[in-house]
Amino acid sequence: MSATMTGALLGAVLAFAGLAFGFWGFLLVLVLMAAGAIVARIASGELDVRELLRVFTGRRSSS
């Protein structure tokens, strides 16, 4: 699936959520979609959680 098609699909889902459930429903769907994307990246090995934690805790060296 191309990036354009993915963006259009996500926009349609968020638009439907906004129309059907109002602002808070829209926000909930947005947060859950982001959480699902993060979990999918972790499961596929594209996101290293340990390295991400090192960045946030400041234990990563610049060299």
CSV table of C-alpha atoms in Angstrom, one decimal:
chain,number,residue,atom,x,y,z
A,1,MET,CA,0.0,0.0,0.0
A,2,SER,CA,1.4,3.4,-1.0
A,3,ALA,CA,1.9,6.2,1.5
A,4,THR,CA,-0.8,8.3,-0.3
A,5,MET,CA,-3.3,5.4,0.1
A,6,THR,CA,-2.4,4.9,3.7
A,7,GLY,CA,-2.8,8.6,4.4
A,8,ALA,CA,-6.1,8.7,2.7
A,9,LEU,CA,-7.3,5.7,4.7
A,10,LEU,CA,-6.2,7.1,8.0
A,11,GLY,CA,-7.9,10.4,7.1
A,12,ALA,CA,-11.1,8.7,6.3
A,13,VAL,CA,-11.1,6.7,9.6
A,14,LEU,CA,-10.4,9.9,11.6
A,15,ALA,CA,-13.0,11.8,9.8
A,16,PHE,CA,-15.6,9.1,10.5
A,17,ALA,CA,-14.6,9.0,14.1
A,18,GLY,CA,-14.9,12.8,14.4
A,19,LEU,CA,-18.4,12.7,12.8
A,20,ALA,CA,-19.7,9.7,14.7
A,21,PHE,CA,-18.2,10.2,18.1
A,22,GLY,CA,-17.3,13.9,18.4
A,23,PHE,CA,-14.1,15.5,19.4
A,24,TRP,CA,-13.2,13.1,22.3
A,25,GLY,CA,-14.0,10.0,20.2
A,26,PHE,CA,-11.8,11.4,17.5
A,27,LEU,CA,-9.0,12.0,20.0
A,28,LEU,CA,-9.4,8.5,21.4
A,29,VAL,CA,-9.2,6.9,17.9
A,30,LEU,CA,-6.1,9.0,17.1
A,31,VAL,CA,-4.3,7.9,20.3
A,32,LEU,CA,-5.2,4.2,19.8
A,33,MET,CA,-4.1,4.3,16.2
A,34,ALA,CA,-0.7,5.8,17.3
A,35,ALA,CA,-0.4,3.1,20.0
A,36,GLY,CA,-1.1,0.4,17.5
A,37,ALA,CA,1.5,1.8,15.1
A,38,ILE,CA,4.1,1.8,17.8
A,39,VAL,CA,3.3,-1.8,18.9
A,40,ALA,CA,3.4,-2.9,15.2
A,41,ARG,CA,6.9,-1.3,14.8
A,42,ILE,CA,8.1,-3.0,17.9
A,43,ALA,CA,6.8,-6.4,16.9
A,44,SER,CA,8.3,-6.1,13.4
A,45,GLY,CA,11.7,-5.1,14.8
A,46,GLU,CA,11.7,-1.6,13.3
A,47,LEU,CA,11.8,0.1,16.6
A,48,ASP,CA,14.3,-0.8,19.3
A,49,VAL,CA,12.7,0.0,22.7
A,50,ARG,CA,16.0,-0.2,24.6
A,51,GLU,CA,17.6,2.4,22.4
A,52,LEU,CA,14.6,4.6,22.6
A,53,LEU,CA,14.7,4.5,26.4
A,54,ARG,CA,18.4,5.3,26.3
A,55,VAL,CA,17.7,8.4,24.3
A,56,PHE,CA,15.0,9.6,26.7
A,57,THR,CA,17.1,9.0,29.8
A,58,GLY,CA,20.2,10.7,28.4
A,59,ARG,CA,22.5,7.7,28.4
A,60,ARG,CA,23.3,7.9,24.8
A,61,SER,CA,26.7,9.2,23.8
A,62,SER,CA,27.2,11.5,20.9
A,63,SER,CA,30.3,9.7,19.6
